[in-house]
């Protein structure tokens, strides 16, 4: 019954987000791009990881992580209005323009690292149901990722990757529908069975902060609104980025709350694909349900970030590095990261890369605020505070296990 209801909810939500007049509005299209990025892979891995580190305080840790992300989003929303206006009239040698170019370079690097993150998780989820010697599983996962990156590079060189990206964008409604089905399944399981196990003790300490900061990648994605200026106005991007963060925060908190009866079981799972164990415990068929969502979301995100990285490198180099070459370099970096890190380390490394990008956004906001007089002194104090938090994440963000 749980599987049937979950599938029904997933189908209804998918159809509503695909064919309704609302789904075709500019407001929803501008919302769904950052929303899909925020709640993709992070949604699947954050529950078990937070349960292991924080026990029954997992929802408080999730709330703090979302608050940090919302603060970074606030800075980027300021930049959409003020930094974009400044850069539109800035000369090539304007110091703020140079900081903006460095920031774009950092984002290109972050995207390249995130490709390793997305595809590493894809491989972990794909191999989870397969009986394989644990000693060989990391090697098998790395081989899968390397093959996928090689295929993506060949598609890019042949000019076909954009078609893959368009196909991947078509899976966004399916992904959100699957998430809705998962939430309903967890809610029904709680209602039918009550608490499956005693709650684990709450664990909150300063020592847990590095691990929490190492999960910034799981709530990242809202910054995509900053680079949709060719399609949507600044006002619409600011509003829809805010909406995307509100919706994603509600989904994350609901997920952790509905996972409460299974927190002890979640804390005992191994690897980054532990949510599969929880959903299969509720109903075996739900494992396939989650696996389909995981593979589609990881692949679509990897394709989008690969294209984003190549495009940014091409732009920052003033077209001296071609898009195919930039894409190939990003793919090579992603392969290197995959082979040199385990799944937990790649999550932390990706978080550090994006934390550095957000710190640079804070620098841009502060410089433009001082130069143009935009914002108040309170704004500038806020930019510094958020920037410091992001820099702390860069230097101390730690793997969930390690």
Tab-separated table of C-alpha atoms in Angstrom:
chain	number	residue	atom	x	y	z
A	1	UNK	CA	0.000	0.000	0.000
A	2	UNK	CA	2.798	2.421	0.899
A	3	UNK	CA	4.489	1.878	-2.468
A	4	UNK	CA	1.227	2.363	-4.367
A	5	UNK	CA	0.444	5.624	-2.565
A	6	UNK	CA	4.016	6.900	-2.973
A	7	UNK	CA	3.944	6.145	-6.697
A	8	UNK	CA	0.530	7.799	-7.013
A	9	UNK	CA	1.739	10.973	-5.284
A	10	UNK	CA	4.915	11.004	-7.385
A	11	UNK	CA	2.867	10.675	-10.586
A	12	UNK	CA	0.410	13.424	-9.614
A	13	UNK	CA	3.180	15.858	-8.653
A	14	UNK	CA	5.196	15.058	-11.791
A	15	UNK	CA	2.196	15.600	-14.074
A	16	UNK	CA	1.243	18.831	-12.270
A	17	UNK	CA	4.777	20.215	-12.617
A	18	UNK	CA	4.965	19.187	-16.271
A	19	UNK	CA	1.606	20.033	-17.828
A	20	UNK	CA	-0.183	22.596	-15.634
A	21	UNK	CA	-0.327	26.272	-16.730
A	22	UNK	CA	1.605	27.126	-13.560
A	23	UNK	CA	4.471	24.878	-14.675
A	24	UNK	CA	4.834	26.898	-17.877
A	25	UNK	CA	5.024	30.268	-16.135
A	26	UNK	CA	8.255	32.260	-16.040
A	27	UNK	CA	8.016	32.393	-12.254
A	28	UNK	CA	8.076	28.617	-11.889
A	29	UNK	CA	10.754	28.104	-14.558
A	30	UNK	CA	12.999	30.617	-12.802
A	31	UNK	CA	12.296	28.883	-9.465
A	32	UNK	CA	12.808	25.310	-10.578
A	33	UNK	CA	16.411	25.772	-11.749
A	34	UNK	CA	17.835	26.681	-8.305
A	35	UNK	CA	15.282	24.450	-6.554
A	36	UNK	CA	16.298	21.358	-8.512
A	37	UNK	CA	19.960	22.048	-7.743
A	38	UNK	CA	19.362	22.515	-4.016
A	39	UNK	CA	17.236	19.443	-3.352
A	40	UNK	CA	18.950	16.979	-5.675
A	41	UNK	CA	21.651	14.790	-4.227
A	42	UNK	CA	21.818	16.603	-0.894
A	43	UNK	CA	18.291	15.517	-0.091
A	44	UNK	CA	19.318	11.878	-0.443
A	45	UNK	CA	22.452	11.909	1.716
A	46	UNK	CA	21.902	14.506	4.449
A	47	UNK	CA	19.505	12.482	6.654
A	48	UNK	CA	21.751	9.507	7.454
A	49	UNK	CA	24.890	11.667	7.688
A	50	UNK	CA	23.302	14.090	10.165
A	51	UNK	CA	21.754	11.222	12.132
A	52	UNK	CA	25.202	9.650	12.607
A	53	UNK	CA	26.827	12.875	13.778
A	54	UNK	CA	24.029	14.633	15.692
A	55	UNK	CA	21.604	11.854	16.709
A	56	UNK	CA	18.152	13.198	17.550
A	57	UNK	CA	19.485	16.773	17.146
A	58	UNK	CA	19.756	16.159	13.373
A	59	UNK	CA	16.868	18.521	12.623
A	60	UNK	CA	18.577	21.345	14.550
A	61	UNK	CA	21.786	20.762	12.584
A	62	UNK	CA	19.797	20.797	9.349
A	63	UNK	CA	18.174	24.079	10.382
A	64	UNK	CA	21.579	25.657	11.053
A	65	UNK	CA	22.929	24.459	7.696
A	66	UNK	CA	19.900	25.913	5.900
A	67	UNK	CA	20.312	29.216	7.779
A	68	UNK	CA	23.930	29.476	6.564
A	69	UNK	CA	22.771	28.748	3.017
A	70	UNK	CA	20.004	31.356	3.267
A	71	UNK	CA	22.520	33.961	4.464
A	72	UNK	CA	24.746	33.183	1.456
A	73	UNK	CA	21.665	33.480	-0.761
A	74	UNK	CA	20.956	36.906	0.760
A	75	UNK	CA	24.419	38.077	-0.318
A	76	UNK	CA	23.941	36.770	-3.857
A	77	UNK	CA	20.526	38.427	-4.081
A	78	UNK	CA	22.195	41.734	-3.184
A	79	UNK	CA	24.761	41.083	-5.905
A	80	UNK	CA	22.097	40.405	-8.531
A	81	UNK	CA	20.888	43.977	-8.087
A	82	UNK	CA	24.029	45.924	-7.306
A	83	UNK	CA	27.061	43.997	-8.570
A	84	UNK	CA	25.474	43.231	-11.929
A	85	UNK	CA	24.645	46.917	-12.403
A	86	UNK	CA	28.197	47.925	-11.502
A	87	UNK	CA	29.805	45.362	-13.807
A	88	UNK	CA	27.596	46.417	-16.720
A	89	UNK	CA	29.387	49.792	-16.795
A	90	UNK	CA	32.802	48.780	-15.421
A	91	UNK	CA	35.989	48.974	-17.471
A	92	UNK	CA	38.116	45.885	-18.037
A	93	UNK	CA	40.733	47.000	-15.482
A	94	UNK	CA	38.226	47.957	-12.785
A	95	UNK	CA	39.413	46.154	-9.584
A	96	UNK	CA	35.862	45.001	-8.875
A	97	UNK	CA	35.651	43.543	-12.395
A	98	UNK	CA	38.860	41.619	-11.698
A	99	UNK	CA	37.437	40.274	-8.425
A	100	UNK	CA	34.315	39.225	-10.349
A	101	UNK	CA	36.445	37.352	-12.896
A	102	UNK	CA	38.365	35.595	-10.121
A	103	UNK	CA	35.020	34.689	-8.546
A	104	UNK	CA	33.870	33.174	-11.836
A	105	UNK	CA	37.098	31.167	-11.988
A	106	UNK	CA	36.461	29.869	-8.465
A	107	UNK	CA	32.920	28.884	-9.480
A	108	UNK	CA	34.260	27.045	-12.548
A	109	UNK	CA	36.587	25.103	-10.244
A	110	UNK	CA	33.726	24.421	-7.827
A	111	UNK	CA	31.573	23.120	-10.672
A	112	UNK	CA	34.360	20.800	-11.839
A	113	UNK	CA	34.764	19.386	-8.313
A	114	UNK	CA	30.995	19.057	-7.946
A	115	UNK	CA	30.899	16.864	-11.068
A	116	UNK	CA	33.098	14.406	-9.178
A	117	UNK	CA	30.722	14.688	-6.206
A	118	UNK	CA	27.572	14.063	-8.247
A	119	UNK	CA	28.972	11.153	-10.211
A	120	UNK	CA	30.632	9.596	-7.162
A	121	UNK	CA	27.237	9.534	-5.473
A	122	UNK	CA	25.640	8.155	-8.641
A	123	UNK	CA	28.118	5.271	-8.615
A	124	UNK	CA	27.589	4.653	-4.886
A	125	UNK	CA	23.806	4.479	-5.289
A	126	UNK	CA	24.104	2.270	-8.384
A	127	UNK	CA	26.420	-0.215	-6.660
A	128	UNK	CA	24.532	-0.257	-3.353
A	129	UNK	CA	22.052	-3.033	-4.367
A	130	UNK	CA	24.773	-5.118	-6.065
A	131	UNK	CA	26.625	-7.848	-4.178
A	132	UNK	CA	30.260	-6.873	-4.619
A	133	UNK	CA	33.365	-7.409	-2.545
A	134	UNK	CA	33.651	-4.280	-0.294
A	135	UNK	CA	37.366	-4.120	-1.087
A	136	UNK	CA	36.588	-3.698	-4.792
A	137	UNK	CA	33.561	-1.379	-4.487
A	138	UNK	CA	35.580	1.894	-4.415
A	139	UNK	CA	37.517	0.814	-7.504
A	140	UNK	CA	34.320	-0.168	-9.304
A	141	UNK	CA	32.715	3.161	-8.398
A	142	UNK	CA	35.737	5.106	-9.677
A	143	UNK	CA	35.749	3.156	-12.943
A	144	UNK	CA	32.037	3.898	-13.468
A	145	UNK	CA	32.616	7.617	-12.877
A	146	UNK	CA	35.635	7.709	-15.197
A	147	UNK	CA	33.676	6.038	-17.992
A	148	UNK	CA	30.752	8.476	-17.573
A	149	UNK	CA	33.071	11.494	-17.658
A	150	UNK	CA	34.821	10.109	-20.756
A	151	UNK	CA	31.443	9.657	-22.493
A	152	UNK	CA	30.347	13.167	-21.485
A	153	UNK	CA	33.594	14.586	-22.885
A	154	UNK	CA	33.098	12.763	-26.188
A	155	UNK	CA	29.531	14.098	-26.395
A	156	UNK	CA	30.784	17.620	-25.686
A	157	UNK	CA	33.473	17.383	-28.349
A	158	UNK	CA	30.855	16.112	-30.793
A	159	UNK	CA	28.452	18.931	-29.966
A	160	UNK	CA	25.754	16.613	-28.586
A	161	UNK	CA	25.981	17.360	-24.856
A	162	UNK	CA	23.467	20.222	-25.051
A	163	UNK	CA	20.844	17.712	-26.187
A	164	UNK	CA	21.693	15.585	-23.169
A	165	UNK	CA	21.333	18.673	-20.967
A	166	UNK	CA	17.884	19.415	-22.383
A	167	UNK	CA	16.858	15.814	-21.736
A	168	UNK	CA	18.239	16.082	-18.193
A	169	UNK	CA	16.215	19.240	-17.556
A	170	UNK	CA	13.139	17.248	-18.457
A	171	UNK	CA	13.739	14.985	-15.455
A	172	UNK	CA	13.387	17.835	-12.934
A	173	UNK	CA	9.628	17.328	-12.511
A	174	UNK	CA	10.162	13.578	-12.112
A	175	UNK	CA	12.803	14.178	-9.437
A	176	UNK	CA	10.546	16.493	-7.440
A	177	UNK	CA	7.698	14.008	-7.815
A	178	UNK	CA	9.891	11.190	-6.465
A	179	UNK	CA	10.855	13.335	-3.480
A	180	UNK	CA	7.182	14.038	-2.779
A	181	UNK	CA	6.491	10.293	-2.918
A	182	UNK	CA	9.352	9.583	-0.495
A	183	UNK	CA	8.031	12.128	2.013
A	184	UNK	CA	4.550	10.623	1.856
A	185	UNK	CA	5.976	7.095	2.279
A	186	UNK	CA	7.916	8.158	5.387
A	187	UNK	CA	4.828	9.864	6.804
A	188	UNK	CA	2.628	6.798	6.251
A	189	UNK	CA	5.254	4.473	7.756
A	190	UNK	CA	5.422	6.652	10.867
A	191	UNK	CA	1.631	6.789	11.130
A	192	UNK	CA	1.246	3.022	10.733
A	193	UNK	CA	4.143	1.812	12.838
A	194	UNK	CA	4.985	4.552	15.293
A	195	UNK	CA	8.592	4.724	16.459
A	196	UNK	CA	10.630	1.907	14.935
A	197	UNK	CA	13.505	2.264	17.422
A	198	UNK	CA	14.352	4.442	20.433
A	199	UNK	CA	15.716	7.813	19.417
A	200	UNK	CA	19.509	8.119	19.516
A	201	UNK	CA	20.845	10.657	22.030
A	202	UNK	CA	21.303	14.226	20.837
A	203	UNK	CA	24.939	15.077	20.171
A	204	UNK	CA	25.861	18.724	19.774
A	205	UNK	CA	29.409	19.953	20.248
A	206	UNK	CA	31.940	22.329	18.739
A	207	UNK	CA	33.694	19.281	17.301
A	208	UNK	CA	30.646	18.657	15.076
A	209	UNK	CA	30.835	22.071	13.390
A	210	UNK	CA	33.539	21.080	10.831
A	211	UNK	CA	31.460	18.116	9.705
A	212	UNK	CA	28.349	20.317	9.402
A	213	UNK	CA	30.262	22.878	7.324
A	214	UNK	CA	31.514	20.000	5.198
A	215	UNK	CA	27.902	19.446	4.084
A	216	UNK	CA	27.346	22.878	2.508
A	217	UNK	CA	27.281	21.173	-0.899
A	218	UNK	CA	24.011	19.459	0.110
A	219	UNK	CA	22.155	22.800	0.289
A	220	UNK	CA	24.037	24.529	-2.551
A	221	UNK	CA	22.464	25.399	-5.887
A	222	UNK	CA	20.651	28.677	-5.289
A	223	UNK	CA	23.557	30.614	-6.873
A	224	UNK	CA	22.379	29.442	-10.312
A	225	UNK	CA	19.850	32.317	-10.228
A	226	UNK	CA	22.801	34.730	-10.383
A	227	UNK	CA	23.630	33.485	-13.903
A	228	UNK	CA	20.136	33.395	-15.444
A	229	UNK	CA	20.231	37.075	-16.404
A	230	UNK	CA	19.958	36.284	-20.107
A	231	UNK	CA	16.525	34.706	-19.503
A	232	UNK	CA	14.948	36.522	-16.540
A	233	UNK	CA	14.918	39.985	-14.978
A	234	UNK	CA	16.836	40.736	-11.766
A	235	UNK	CA	13.579	41.243	-9.850
A	236	UNK	CA	12.224	37.848	-10.917
A	237	UNK	CA	15.524	36.067	-10.163
A	238	UNK	CA	15.710	37.565	-6.675
A	239	UNK	CA	12.118	36.601	-5.881
A	240	UNK	CA	12.354	33.101	-7.305
A	241	UNK	CA	15.708	32.357	-5.644
A	242	UNK	CA	14.133	33.287	-2.318
A	243	UNK	CA	11.147	31.048	-3.078
A	244	UNK	CA	13.444	28.174	-4.085
A	245	UNK	CA	15.309	28.414	-0.778
A	246	UNK	CA	12.050	28.547	1.197
A	247	UNK	CA	10.634	25.495	-0.595
A	248	UNK	CA	13.898	23.540	-0.315
A	249	UNK	CA	14.204	24.390	3.393
A	250	UNK	CA	10.648	23.192	4.049
A	251	UNK	CA	11.369	19.937	2.184
A	252	UNK	CA	14.650	19.295	4.020
A	253	UNK	CA	13.158	19.973	7.457
A	254	UNK	CA	10.078	17.859	6.672
A	255	UNK	CA	12.335	15.031	5.509
A	256	UNK	CA	14.442	15.061	8.680
A	257	UNK	CA	11.306	15.323	10.827
A	258	UNK	CA	9.618	12.389	9.041
A	259	UNK	CA	12.831	10.399	9.357
A	260	UNK	CA	12.622	10.724	13.175
A	261	UNK	CA	11.311	7.183	13.831
A	262	UNK	CA	14.193	5.792	11.790
A	263	UNK	CA	17.022	8.013	13.050
A	264	UNK	CA	18.693	5.188	14.975
A	265	UNK	CA	18.546	2.975	11.899
A	266	UNK	CA	19.768	5.850	9.707
A	267	UNK	CA	22.698	6.448	12.058
A	268	UNK	CA	23.685	2.792	11.698
A	269	UNK	CA	23.726	2.787	7.891
A	270	UNK	CA	27.033	2.741	6.040
A	271	UNK	CA	28.177	4.869	3.132
A	272	UNK	CA	26.543	7.894	1.549
A	273	UNK	CA	23.672	5.838	0.083
A	274	UNK	CA	22.220	4.926	3.476
A	275	UNK	CA	18.781	6.308	2.617
A	276	UNK	CA	18.289	3.265	0.378
A	277	UNK	CA	18.460	1.025	3.460
A	278	UNK	CA	15.786	3.110	5.209
A	279	UNK	CA	13.372	3.149	2.288
A	280	UNK	CA	13.842	-0.592	1.658
A	281	UNK	CA	13.127	-1.215	5.347
A	282	UNK	CA	9.798	0.614	4.935
A	283	UNK	CA	8.971	-1.285	1.720
A	284	UNK	CA	11.466	-3.209	-0.442
A	285	UNK	CA	10.118	-1.777	-3.709
A	286	UNK	CA	10.839	1.766	-2.507
A	287	UNK	CA	14.550	1.064	-2.994
A	288	UNK	CA	14.081	1.030	-6.771
A	289	UNK	CA	11.971	4.173	-6.440
A	290	UNK	CA	14.789	6.028	-4.665
A	291	UNK	CA	17.484	4.584	-6.922
A	292	UNK	CA	15.754	5.943	-10.017
A	293	UNK	CA	15.568	9.395	-8.462
A	294	UNK	CA	19.202	9.277	-7.338
A	295	UNK	CA	20.621	8.251	-10.711
A	296	UNK	CA	18.550	10.765	-12.710
A	297	UNK	CA	19.299	13.680	-10.384
A	298	UNK	CA	23.022	12.971	-10.176
A	299	UNK	CA	23.453	12.598	-13.919
A	300	UNK	CA	21.455	15.728	-14.764
A	301	UNK	CA	23.380	17.780	-12.190
A	302	UNK	CA	26.737	16.475	-13.441
A	303	UNK	CA	25.901	17.373	-17.049
A	304	UNK	CA	24.690	20.871	-16.073
A	305	UNK	CA	27.751	21.617	-13.909
A	306	UNK	CA	30.140	20.285	-16.562
A	307	UNK	CA	28.664	22.652	-19.132
A	308	UNK	CA	28.674	25.471	-16.579
A	309	UNK	CA	32.336	24.908	-15.745
A	310	UNK	CA	33.394	24.821	-19.403
A	311	UNK	CA	31.437	27.957	-20.207
A	312	UNK	CA	32.854	29.900	-17.266
A	313	UNK	CA	36.463	28.953	-18.063
A	314	UNK	CA	35.895	30.024	-21.669
A	315	UNK	CA	34.464	33.358	-20.511
A	316	UNK	CA	37.114	34.085	-17.862
A	317	UNK	CA	39.930	33.302	-20.328
A	318	UNK	CA	38.341	35.774	-22.800
A	319	UNK	CA	37.758	32.907	-25.262
A	320	UNK	CA	41.451	31.907	-25.272
A	321	UNK	CA	40.463	28.502	-23.837
A	322	UNK	CA	37.765	26.993	-26.042
A	323	UNK	CA	34.671	25.452	-24.494
A	324	UNK	CA	35.608	21.879	-25.580
A	325	UNK	CA	39.109	22.296	-24.111
A	326	UNK	CA	37.716	23.820	-20.920
A	327	UNK	CA	35.225	20.966	-20.660
A	328	UNK	CA	38.015	18.420	-21.115
A	329	UNK	CA	40.154	20.096	-18.428
A	330	UNK	CA	37.188	20.128	-16.030
A	331	UNK	CA	36.577	16.452	-16.733
A	332	UNK	CA	40.232	15.623	-16.083
A	333	UNK	CA	40.074	17.470	-12.751
A	334	UNK	CA	36.880	15.608	-11.830
A	335	UNK	CA	38.517	12.242	-12.605
A	336	UNK	CA	41.531	13.203	-10.491
A	337	UNK	CA	39.286	14.158	-7.562
A	338	UNK	CA	37.320	10.921	-7.893
A	339	UNK	CA	40.412	8.707	-7.736
A	340	UNK	CA	42.073	10.636	-4.899
A	341	UNK	CA	39.072	10.882	-2.545
A	342	UNK	CA	36.471	8.645	-0.966
A	343	UNK	CA	32.734	9.555	-1.084
A	344	UNK	CA	32.846	11.427	2.245
A	345	UNK	CA	35.956	13.378	1.287
A	346	UNK	CA	34.505	14.430	-2.062
A	347	UNK	CA	31.407	15.798	-0.289
A	348	UNK	CA	33.621	17.908	1.997
A	349	UNK	CA	35.894	19.017	-0.866
A	350	UNK	CA	32.917	20.138	-2.949
A	351	UNK	CA	31.550	22.030	0.054
A	352	UNK	CA	34.860	23.830	0.494
A	353	UNK	CA	34.949	24.827	-3.167
A	354	UNK	CA	31.477	26.357	-3.031
A	355	UNK	CA	32.155	27.970	0.352
A	356	UNK	CA	35.119	29.750	-1.275
A	357	UNK	CA	32.831	30.959	-4.069
A	358	UNK	CA	30.323	32.295	-1.533
A	359	UNK	CA	33.129	34.023	0.381
A	360	UNK	CA	34.178	35.716	-2.869
A	361	UNK	CA	30.576	36.812	-3.419
A	362	UNK	CA	30.713	38.450	0.016
A	363	UNK	CA	33.882	40.309	-1.014
A	364	UNK	CA	32.148	41.537	-4.178
A	365	UNK	CA	29.091	42.668	-2.213
A	366	UNK	CA	31.248	44.554	0.295
A	367	UNK	CA	33.350	46.277	-2.387
A	368	UNK	CA	30.324	47.404	-4.409
A	369	UNK	CA	28.486	48.515	-1.279
A	370	UNK	CA	31.416	50.699	-0.207
A	371	UNK	CA	32.070	52.010	-3.737
A	372	UNK	CA	28.444	52.855	-4.650
A	373	UNK	CA	26.938	53.461	-1.220
A	374	UNK	CA	24.363	50.706	-1.778
A	375	UNK	CA	23.137	49.071	1.400
A	376	UNK	CA	23.646	50.179	4.987
A	377	UNK	CA	26.420	49.637	7.502
A	378	UNK	CA	24.369	46.702	8.794
A	379	UNK	CA	24.501	45.179	5.318
A	380	UNK	CA	28.300	45.476	5.281
A	381	UNK	CA	28.614	43.894	8.703
A	382	UNK	CA	26.416	41.074	7.407
A	383	UNK	CA	28.596	40.594	4.317
A	384	UNK	CA	31.679	40.313	6.533
A	385	UNK	CA	29.970	37.895	8.931
A	386	UNK	CA	28.739	35.592	6.157
A	387	UNK	CA	32.141	35.781	4.454
A	388	UNK	CA	33.922	34.757	7.657
A	389	UNK	CA	31.585	31.771	8.098
A	390	UNK	CA	32.261	30.718	4.515
A	391	UNK	CA	36.026	31.039	4.992
A	392	UNK	CA	35.794	28.901	8.134
A	393	UNK	CA	33.988	26.296	6.006
A	394	UNK	CA	36.801	26.493	3.430
A	395	UNK	CA	39.504	25.774	5.996
A	396	UNK	CA	37.797	23.439	8.489
A	397	UNK	CA	34.970	21.740	6.580
A	398	UNK	CA	35.520	18.042	7.275
A	399	UNK	CA	34.257	14.727	5.842
A	400	UNK	CA	31.290	13.134	7.588
A	401	UNK	CA	33.522	10.174	8.354
A	402	UNK	CA	37.234	10.516	8.627
